PDB file of C-alpha atoms in Angstrom:
ATOM      1  CA  SER A  10     -16.135   0.072  10.971  1.00  0.00           C
ATOM      2  CA  GLN A  11     -12.558  -1.155  10.649  1.00  0.00           C
ATOM      3  CA  LYS A  12     -10.067   1.448  11.551  1.00  0.00           C
ATOM      4  CA  ILE A  13      -6.256   1.636  11.583  1.00  0.00           C
ATOM      5  CA  GLU A  14      -4.688   4.440  13.625  1.00  0.00           C
ATOM      6  CA  GLN A  15      -1.005   5.602  13.073  1.00  0.00           C
ATOM      7  CA  ASN A  16       0.470   8.688  14.639  1.00  0.00           C
ATOM      8  CA  SER A  17      -0.304  11.382  12.189  1.00  0.00           C
ATOM      9  CA  GLU A  18       2.439  13.544  13.753  1.00  0.00           C
ATOM     10  CA  ALA A  19       5.903  13.218  12.342  1.00  0.00           C
ATOM     11  CA  LEU A  20       8.462  11.483  14.365  1.00  0.00           C
ATOM     12  CA  ASN A  21      11.808  13.233  14.727  1.00  0.00           C
ATOM     13  CA  ILE A  22      14.769  11.439  16.086  1.00  0.00           C
ATOM     14  CA  GLN A  23      18.600  11.650  16.148  1.00  0.00           C
ATOM     15  CA  GLU A  24      20.687   9.412  14.070  1.00  0.00           C
ATOM     16  CA  GLY A  25      21.765   6.353  15.945  1.00  0.00           C
ATOM     17  CA  LYS A  26      18.601   6.196  18.197  1.00  0.00           C
ATOM     18  CA  THR A  27      15.828   3.705  18.023  1.00  0.00           C
ATOM     19  CA  ALA A  28      12.741   4.746  16.244  1.00  0.00           C
ATOM     20  CA  THR A  29       9.407   3.324  17.545  1.00  0.00           C
ATOM     21  CA  LEU A  30       6.206   3.612  15.447  1.00  0.00           C
ATOM     22  CA  THR A  31       2.814   2.556  16.599  1.00  0.00           C
ATOM     23  CA  CYS A  32      -0.057   0.906  14.895  1.00  0.00           C
ATOM     24  CA  ASN A  33      -3.405   0.540  16.614  1.00  0.00           C
ATOM     25  CA  TYR A  34      -6.525  -0.958  15.168  1.00  0.00           C
ATOM     26  CA  THR A  35     -10.081  -1.593  15.998  1.00  0.00           C
ATOM     27  CA  ASN A  36     -13.045  -3.656  14.800  1.00  0.00           C
ATOM     28  CA  TYR A  37     -10.776  -6.061  13.042  1.00  0.00           C
ATOM     29  CA  SER A  38      -9.129  -9.456  13.696  1.00  0.00           C
ATOM     30  CA  PRO A  39      -6.344  -9.685  11.121  1.00  0.00           C
ATOM     31  CA  ALA A  40      -4.640 -12.844  10.091  1.00  0.00           C
ATOM     32  CA  TYR A  41      -1.477 -10.877   9.544  1.00  0.00           C
ATOM     33  CA  LEU A  42      -0.010  -7.456   9.759  1.00  0.00           C
ATOM     34  CA  GLN A  43       2.609  -5.861   7.462  1.00  0.00           C
ATOM     35  CA  TRP A  44       4.771  -2.784   7.556  1.00  0.00           C
ATOM     36  CA  TYR A  45       5.642  -0.872   4.456  1.00  0.00           C
ATOM     37  CA  ARG A  46       7.993   2.004   3.672  1.00  0.00           C
ATOM     38  CA  GLN A  47       6.787   4.648   1.381  1.00  0.00           C
ATOM     39  CA  ASP A  48       8.998   7.452  -0.066  1.00  0.00           C
ATOM     40  CA  PRO A  49       7.440  10.721  -1.450  1.00  0.00           C
ATOM     41  CA  GLY A  50       5.880  10.153  -4.799  1.00  0.00           C
ATOM     42  CA  ARG A  51       6.612   6.413  -4.784  1.00  0.00           C
ATOM     43  CA  GLY A  52       4.699   3.171  -4.244  1.00  0.00           C
ATOM     44  CA  PRO A  53       5.044   1.363  -0.829  1.00  0.00           C
ATOM     45  CA  VAL A  54       7.833  -1.202  -0.451  1.00  0.00           C
ATOM     46  CA  PHE A  55       7.299  -4.181   1.713  1.00  0.00           C
ATOM     47  CA  LEU A  56       9.351  -4.543   4.982  1.00  0.00           C
ATOM     48  CA  LEU A  57       8.047  -7.063   7.333  1.00  0.00           C
ATOM     49  CA  LEU A  58       5.044  -9.397   7.772  1.00  0.00           C
ATOM     50  CA  ILE A  59       3.889 -10.814  11.167  1.00  0.00           C
ATOM     51  CA  ARG A  60       1.135 -13.351  11.611  1.00  0.00           C
ATOM     52  CA  GLU A  61      -1.521 -13.332  14.301  1.00  0.00           C
ATOM     53  CA  ASN A  62       0.106 -16.201  16.162  1.00  0.00           C
ATOM     54  CA  GLU A  63       3.537 -14.530  16.272  1.00  0.00           C
ATOM     55  CA  LYS A  64       4.685 -12.054  18.897  1.00  0.00           C
ATOM     56  CA  GLU A  65       7.807 -10.646  17.308  1.00  0.00           C
ATOM     57  CA  LYS A  66       9.657 -10.613  13.999  1.00  0.00           C
ATOM     58  CA  ARG A  67      13.144  -9.251  13.142  1.00  0.00           C
ATOM     59  CA  LYS A  68      14.892  -8.309  10.030  1.00  0.00           C
ATOM     60  CA  GLU A  69      18.262  -6.770  10.236  1.00  0.00           C
ATOM     61  CA  ARG A  70      17.673  -3.333  12.072  1.00  0.00           C
ATOM     62  CA  LEU A  71      13.989  -3.783  12.009  1.00  0.00           C
ATOM     63  CA  LYS A  72      11.760  -5.330  14.609  1.00  0.00           C
ATOM     64  CA  VAL A  73       8.032  -5.771  14.732  1.00  0.00           C
ATOM     65  CA  THR A  74       5.777  -6.738  17.612  1.00  0.00           C
ATOM     66  CA  PHE A  75       2.147  -7.863  17.390  1.00  0.00           C
ATOM     67  CA  ASP A  76      -0.174  -7.863  20.373  1.00  0.00           C
ATOM     68  CA  THR A  77      -3.601  -9.187  19.197  1.00  0.00           C
ATOM     69  CA  THR A  78      -5.044  -8.510  22.826  1.00  0.00           C
ATOM     70  CA  LEU A  79      -4.081  -4.819  22.777  1.00  0.00           C
ATOM     71  CA  LYS A  80      -4.750  -4.710  18.936  1.00  0.00           C
ATOM     72  CA  GLN A  81      -1.356  -3.005  18.547  1.00  0.00           C
ATOM     73  CA  SER A  82       1.785  -3.362  16.533  1.00  0.00           C
ATOM     74  CA  LEU A  83       5.118  -1.622  17.293  1.00  0.00           C
ATOM     75  CA  PHE A  84       7.680  -1.047  14.586  1.00  0.00           C
ATOM     76  CA  HIS A  85      11.227  -0.397  15.693  1.00  0.00           C
ATOM     77  CA  ILE A  86      14.187   0.731  13.722  1.00  0.00           C
ATOM     78  CA  THR A  87      17.432   0.471  15.582  1.00  0.00           C
ATOM     79  CA  ALA A  88      20.522   2.443  14.924  1.00  0.00           C
ATOM     80  CA  SER A  89      18.507   4.739  12.751  1.00  0.00           C
ATOM     81  CA  GLN A  90      20.069   6.497   9.817  1.00  0.00           C
ATOM     82  CA  PRO A  91      18.994   9.636   7.754  1.00  0.00           C
ATOM     83  CA  ALA A  92      18.262   7.191   4.886  1.00  0.00           C
ATOM     84  CA  ASP A  93      15.459   5.684   7.138  1.00  0.00           C
ATOM     85  CA  SER A  94      13.598   8.850   6.779  1.00  0.00           C
ATOM     86  CA  ALA A  95      10.218   8.064   5.054  1.00  0.00           C
ATOM     87  CA  THR A  96       6.667   7.297   5.776  1.00  0.00           C
ATOM     88  CA  TYR A  97       5.889   4.035   7.293  1.00  0.00           C
ATOM     89  CA  LEU A  98       2.553   2.220   6.583  1.00  0.00           C
ATOM     90  CA  CYS A  99       0.890  -0.293   8.708  1.00  0.00           C
ATOM     91  CA  ALA A 100      -1.433  -2.772   6.935  1.00  0.00           C
ATOM     92  CA  LEU A 101      -3.810  -5.447   8.091  1.00  0.00           C
ATOM     93  CA  SER A 102      -4.954  -8.393   6.079  1.00  0.00           C
ATOM     94  CA  ASP A 103      -7.484 -11.134   6.405  1.00  0.00           C
ATOM     95  CA  THR A 104      -6.828 -14.763   5.788  1.00  0.00           C
ATOM     96  CA  GLY A 105      -5.809 -15.315   2.133  1.00  0.00           C
ATOM     97  CA  GLY A 106      -5.082 -11.580   1.687  1.00  0.00           C
ATOM     98  CA  PHE A 107      -8.288 -10.936   0.007  1.00  0.00           C
ATOM     99  CA  LYS A 108      -8.721  -7.635   1.905  1.00  0.00           C
ATOM    100  CA  THR A 109      -5.964  -5.421   3.112  1.00  0.00           C
ATOM    101  CA  ILE A 110      -6.561  -2.082   4.814  1.00  0.00           C
ATOM    102  CA  PHE A 111      -3.719   0.401   5.182  1.00  0.00           C
ATOM    103  CA  GLY A 112      -3.087   3.117   7.806  1.00  0.00           C
ATOM    104  CA  ALA A 113      -2.279   6.614   6.770  1.00  0.00           C
ATOM    105  CA  GLY A 114       1.292   6.244   7.864  1.00  0.00           C
ATOM    106  CA  THR A 115       3.631   7.931  10.188  1.00  0.00           C
ATOM    107  CA  ARG A 116       6.369  10.196   8.716  1.00  0.00           C
ATOM    108  CA  LEU A 117       9.806   9.597  10.206  1.00  0.00           C
ATOM    109  CA  PHE A 118      12.633  11.990  10.062  1.00  0.00           C
ATOM    110  CA  VAL A 119      16.221  10.949  11.209  1.00  0.00           C
ATOM    111  CA  LYS A 120      18.487  13.804  11.791  1.00  0.00           C
ATOM    112  CA  ALA A 121      22.172  13.408  11.219  1.00  0.00           C
TER     113      ALA A 121
ATOM    114  CA  GLY B   4      12.394  -9.670  -5.458  1.00  0.00           C
ATOM    115  CA  ALA B   5       9.210  -9.188  -7.385  1.00  0.00           C
ATOM    116  CA  VAL B   6       9.020  -6.135  -9.560  1.00  0.00           C
ATOM    117  CA  VAL B   7       5.986  -4.212 -10.573  1.00  0.00           C
ATOM    118  CA  SER B   8       6.096  -1.404 -13.129  1.00  0.00           C
ATOM    119  CA  GLN B   9       3.540   1.208 -13.878  1.00  0.00           C
ATOM    120  CA  HIS B  10       3.310   3.512 -17.068  1.00  0.00           C
ATOM    121  CA  PRO B  11       3.169   6.368 -17.222  1.00  0.00           C
ATOM    122  CA  SER B  12       4.612   7.718 -14.075  1.00  0.00           C
ATOM    123  CA  TRP B  13       3.071  11.255 -14.674  1.00  0.00           C
ATOM    124  CA  VAL B  14       0.125  12.278 -16.890  1.00  0.00           C
ATOM    125  CA  ILE B  15      -1.483  15.698 -17.293  1.00  0.00           C
ATOM    126  CA  CYS B  16      -4.688  15.714 -19.315  1.00  0.00           C
ATOM    127  CA  LYS B  17      -7.625  18.026 -20.063  1.00  0.00           C
ATOM    128  CA  SER B  18     -10.879  17.541 -18.316  1.00  0.00           C
ATOM    129  CA  GLY B  19     -13.108  15.217 -20.289  1.00  0.00           C
ATOM    130  CA  THR B  20     -10.370  13.004 -21.781  1.00  0.00           C
ATOM    131  CA  SER B  21      -9.554   9.401 -20.963  1.00  0.00           C
ATOM    132  CA  VAL B  22      -6.331   8.227 -19.396  1.00  0.00           C
ATOM    133  CA  LYS B  23      -5.037   4.681 -19.386  1.00  0.00           C
ATOM    134  CA  ILE B  24      -2.554   3.448 -16.785  1.00  0.00           C
ATOM    135  CA  GLU B  25      -0.647   0.215 -17.189  1.00  0.00           C
ATOM    136  CA  CYS B  26       0.499  -2.105 -14.414  1.00  0.00           C
ATOM    137  CA  ARG B  27       2.956  -4.943 -15.301  1.00  0.00           C
ATOM    138  CA  SER B  28       4.466  -7.592 -13.046  1.00  0.00           C
ATOM    139  CA  LEU B  29       7.895  -7.977 -14.563  1.00  0.00           C
ATOM    140  CA  ASP B  30       9.238 -11.249 -13.261  1.00  0.00           C
ATOM    141  CA  PHE B  31       6.180 -13.178 -11.936  1.00  0.00           C
ATOM    142  CA  GLN B  32       2.678 -13.889 -12.835  1.00  0.00           C
ATOM    143  CA  ALA B  33      -0.150 -12.172 -11.206  1.00  0.00           C
ATOM    144  CA  THR B  34      -3.633 -13.561 -11.489  1.00  0.00           C
ATOM    145  CA  THR B  35      -4.671 -10.664  -9.248  1.00  0.00           C
ATOM    146  CA  MET B  36      -3.767  -7.119  -9.043  1.00  0.00           C
ATOM    147  CA  PHE B  37      -5.014  -4.322  -6.829  1.00  0.00           C
ATOM    148  CA  TRP B  38      -5.570  -0.722  -7.821  1.00  0.00           C
ATOM    149  CA  TYR B  39      -5.276   1.949  -5.109  1.00  0.00           C
ATOM    150  CA  ARG B  40      -5.773   5.707  -5.052  1.00  0.00           C
ATOM    151  CA  GLN B  41      -3.847   7.896  -2.576  1.00  0.00           C
ATOM    152  CA  PHE B  42      -4.508  11.486  -1.668  1.00  0.00           C
ATOM    153  CA  PRO B  43      -1.764  13.605   0.069  1.00  0.00           C
ATOM    154  CA  LYS B  44      -1.099  12.579   3.548  1.00  0.00           C
ATOM    155  CA  GLN B  45      -3.860   9.883   3.450  1.00  0.00           C
ATOM    156  CA  SER B  46      -3.858   6.105   3.239  1.00  0.00           C
ATOM    157  CA  LEU B  47      -4.065   3.990   0.179  1.00  0.00           C
ATOM    158  CA  MET B  48      -7.723   3.421  -0.593  1.00  0.00           C
ATOM    159  CA  LEU B  49      -8.424   0.249  -2.497  1.00  0.00           C
ATOM    160  CA  MET B  50     -10.423   0.943  -5.628  1.00  0.00           C
ATOM    161  CA  ALA B  51     -10.757  -2.378  -7.272  1.00  0.00           C
ATOM    162  CA  THR B  52      -9.390  -5.908  -7.410  1.00  0.00           C
ATOM    163  CA  SER B  53      -8.417  -6.908 -10.973  1.00  0.00           C
ATOM    164  CA  ASN B  54      -8.656 -10.565 -11.900  1.00  0.00           C
ATOM    165  CA  GLU B  55      -7.117 -12.166 -14.942  1.00  0.00           C
ATOM    166  CA  GLY B  56      -9.755 -13.563 -17.190  1.00  0.00           C
ATOM    167  CA  SER B  57     -12.705 -12.187 -15.297  1.00  0.00           C
ATOM    168  CA  LYS B  58     -14.329  -9.044 -14.332  1.00  0.00           C
ATOM    169  CA  ALA B  59     -12.828  -6.713 -11.750  1.00  0.00           C
ATOM    170  CA  THR B  60     -14.323  -6.346  -8.289  1.00  0.00           C
ATOM    171  CA  TYR B  61     -14.913  -2.769  -7.372  1.00  0.00           C
ATOM    172  CA  GLU B  62     -15.037  -1.280  -3.807  1.00  0.00           C
ATOM    173  CA  GLN B  63     -18.128   0.376  -2.582  1.00  0.00           C
ATOM    174  CA  GLY B  64     -18.412   3.929  -3.985  1.00  0.00           C
ATOM    175  CA  VAL B  65     -16.125   3.328  -6.895  1.00  0.00           C
ATOM    176  CA  GLU B  66     -17.809   3.807 -10.318  1.00  0.00           C
ATOM    177  CA  LYS B  67     -16.928   0.857 -12.413  1.00  0.00           C
ATOM    178  CA  ASP B  68     -17.986   2.793 -15.542  1.00  0.00           C
ATOM    179  CA  LYS B  69     -15.590   5.487 -14.783  1.00  0.00           C
ATOM    180  CA  PHE B  70     -12.669   3.439 -13.746  1.00  0.00           C
ATOM    181  CA  LEU B  71     -12.378   0.669 -16.358  1.00  0.00           C
ATOM    182  CA  ILE B  72     -10.191  -2.193 -15.494  1.00  0.00           C
ATOM    183  CA  ASN B  73      -8.950  -4.839 -17.800  1.00  0.00           C
ATOM    184  CA  HIS B  74      -6.657  -7.651 -16.814  1.00  0.00           C
ATOM    185  CA  ALA B  75      -5.558  -8.911 -20.193  1.00  0.00           C
ATOM    186  CA  SER B  76      -2.850 -11.281 -19.194  1.00  0.00           C
ATOM    187  CA  LEU B  77      -1.069 -12.785 -16.262  1.00  0.00           C
ATOM    188  CA  THR B  78       1.382  -9.809 -16.277  1.00  0.00           C
ATOM    189  CA  LEU B  79      -0.755  -6.830 -17.369  1.00  0.00           C
ATOM    190  CA  SER B  80      -3.610  -4.974 -15.824  1.00  0.00           C
ATOM    191  CA  THR B  81      -4.883  -1.543 -17.002  1.00  0.00           C
ATOM    192  CA  LEU B  82      -6.827   1.181 -15.388  1.00  0.00           C
ATOM    193  CA  THR B  83      -8.691   3.561 -17.569  1.00  0.00           C
ATOM    194  CA  VAL B  84      -9.957   6.760 -16.110  1.00  0.00           C
ATOM    195  CA  THR B  85     -12.730   7.786 -18.425  1.00  0.00           C
ATOM    196  CA  SER B  86     -13.994  11.338 -18.884  1.00  0.00           C
ATOM    197  CA  ALA B  87     -11.505  12.511 -16.317  1.00  0.00           C
ATOM    198  CA  HIS B  88     -12.332  15.517 -14.182  1.00  0.00           C
ATOM    199  CA  PRO B  89     -10.182  17.625 -11.824  1.00  0.00           C
ATOM    200  CA  GLU B  90     -11.462  15.644  -8.699  1.00  0.00           C
ATOM    201  CA  ASP B  91      -9.904  12.545 -10.232  1.00  0.00           C
ATOM    202  CA  SER B  92      -6.452  14.027  -9.871  1.00  0.00           C
ATOM    203  CA  SER B  93      -4.665  11.733  -7.531  1.00  0.00           C
ATOM    204  CA  PHE B  94      -1.870   9.176  -7.138  1.00  0.00           C
ATOM    205  CA  TYR B  95      -2.804   5.844  -8.507  1.00  0.00           C
ATOM    206  CA  ILE B  96      -0.809   2.743  -7.456  1.00  0.00           C
ATOM    207  CA  CYS B  97      -1.180  -0.791  -8.428  1.00  0.00           C
ATOM    208  CA  SER B  98       0.017  -3.914  -6.631  1.00  0.00           C
ATOM    209  CA  ALA B  99       0.346  -7.609  -7.121  1.00  0.00           C
ATOM    210  CA  PRO B 100       0.378 -10.014  -4.353  1.00  0.00           C
ATOM    211  CA  THR B 101       2.708 -12.959  -4.132  1.00  0.00           C
ATOM    212  CA  SER B 102       1.146 -16.342  -3.981  1.00  0.00           C
ATOM    213  CA  ALA B 103       3.049 -18.052  -1.348  1.00  0.00           C
ATOM    214  CA  GLY B 104       1.328 -21.281  -0.363  1.00  0.00           C
ATOM    215  CA  GLY B 105      -1.884 -20.143  -2.164  1.00  0.00           C
ATOM    216  CA  LEU B 106      -2.102 -17.176   0.062  1.00  0.00           C
ATOM    217  CA  ARG B 107      -1.982 -13.652  -1.321  1.00  0.00           C
ATOM    218  CA  GLU B 108       0.202 -12.191   1.397  1.00  0.00           C
ATOM    219  CA  THR B 109       2.789  -9.644   0.559  1.00  0.00           C
ATOM    220  CA  GLN B 110       1.937  -7.027  -1.975  1.00  0.00           C
ATOM    221  CA  TYR B 111       4.429  -5.712  -4.369  1.00  0.00           C
ATOM    222  CA  PHE B 112       3.653  -2.179  -5.427  1.00  0.00           C
ATOM    223  CA  GLY B 113       4.235  -0.329  -8.621  1.00  0.00           C
ATOM    224  CA  PRO B 114       5.900   3.151  -8.415  1.00  0.00           C
ATOM    225  CA  GLY B 115       2.640   4.879  -8.850  1.00  0.00           C
ATOM    226  CA  THR B 116       1.076   7.274 -11.600  1.00  0.00           C
ATOM    227  CA  ARG B 117       0.475  10.851 -10.612  1.00  0.00           C
ATOM    228  CA  LEU B 118      -2.602  12.097 -12.585  1.00  0.00           C
ATOM    229  CA  LEU B 119      -3.383  15.686 -12.978  1.00  0.00           C
ATOM    230  CA  VAL B 120      -6.565  16.717 -14.686  1.00  0.00           C
ATOM    231  CA  LEU B 121      -6.864  20.385 -15.697  1.00  0.00           C
TER     232      LEU B 121
END
């Protein structure tokens, strides 16, 4: 069955450092991959989308890589801030977005 | 950006009662909306796809008679949890995809509804 794995352990980093989150998947060939941020008790907020034919995408302090051979995506937050503390979800979608599956997320804590 | 609202944000009800949750796209039209359920520290689980003007499509294992979905207009979808029981207590989130180039890519999520059934 299709499976997305994100590190279930929380990631604790110091302010100013780069946070790197990992998303691995199996039994799936997504057309694109997305990263969302979710704060406690809130719905997810879209951050970045990267397509299967793209290797890297950047948006301000955020960078996403997508390796379809390794079936892995890395999500980087540079110059991290305490306000970046949240849970980050990885999501895979088929062509047309008819089916999207979400990972359980990785909790990030950025300490001042 | 696209905004999706949900109402109510919190609901507490007695076992056996029905609860209706509304999902609205405020500044765009959504022919499709998704309903998810999320348990603590778990991923979003898709319950059903709501389609304007037609019947909803339910995921395997989701009882359509228990979770009634009505997509009444291009900006409103409702989820009714009928005869709610404590095991239905969860965080319910709706989303509406954008329709860039005919593809339903990015999803814009509502703030979620916390349901507690006593």
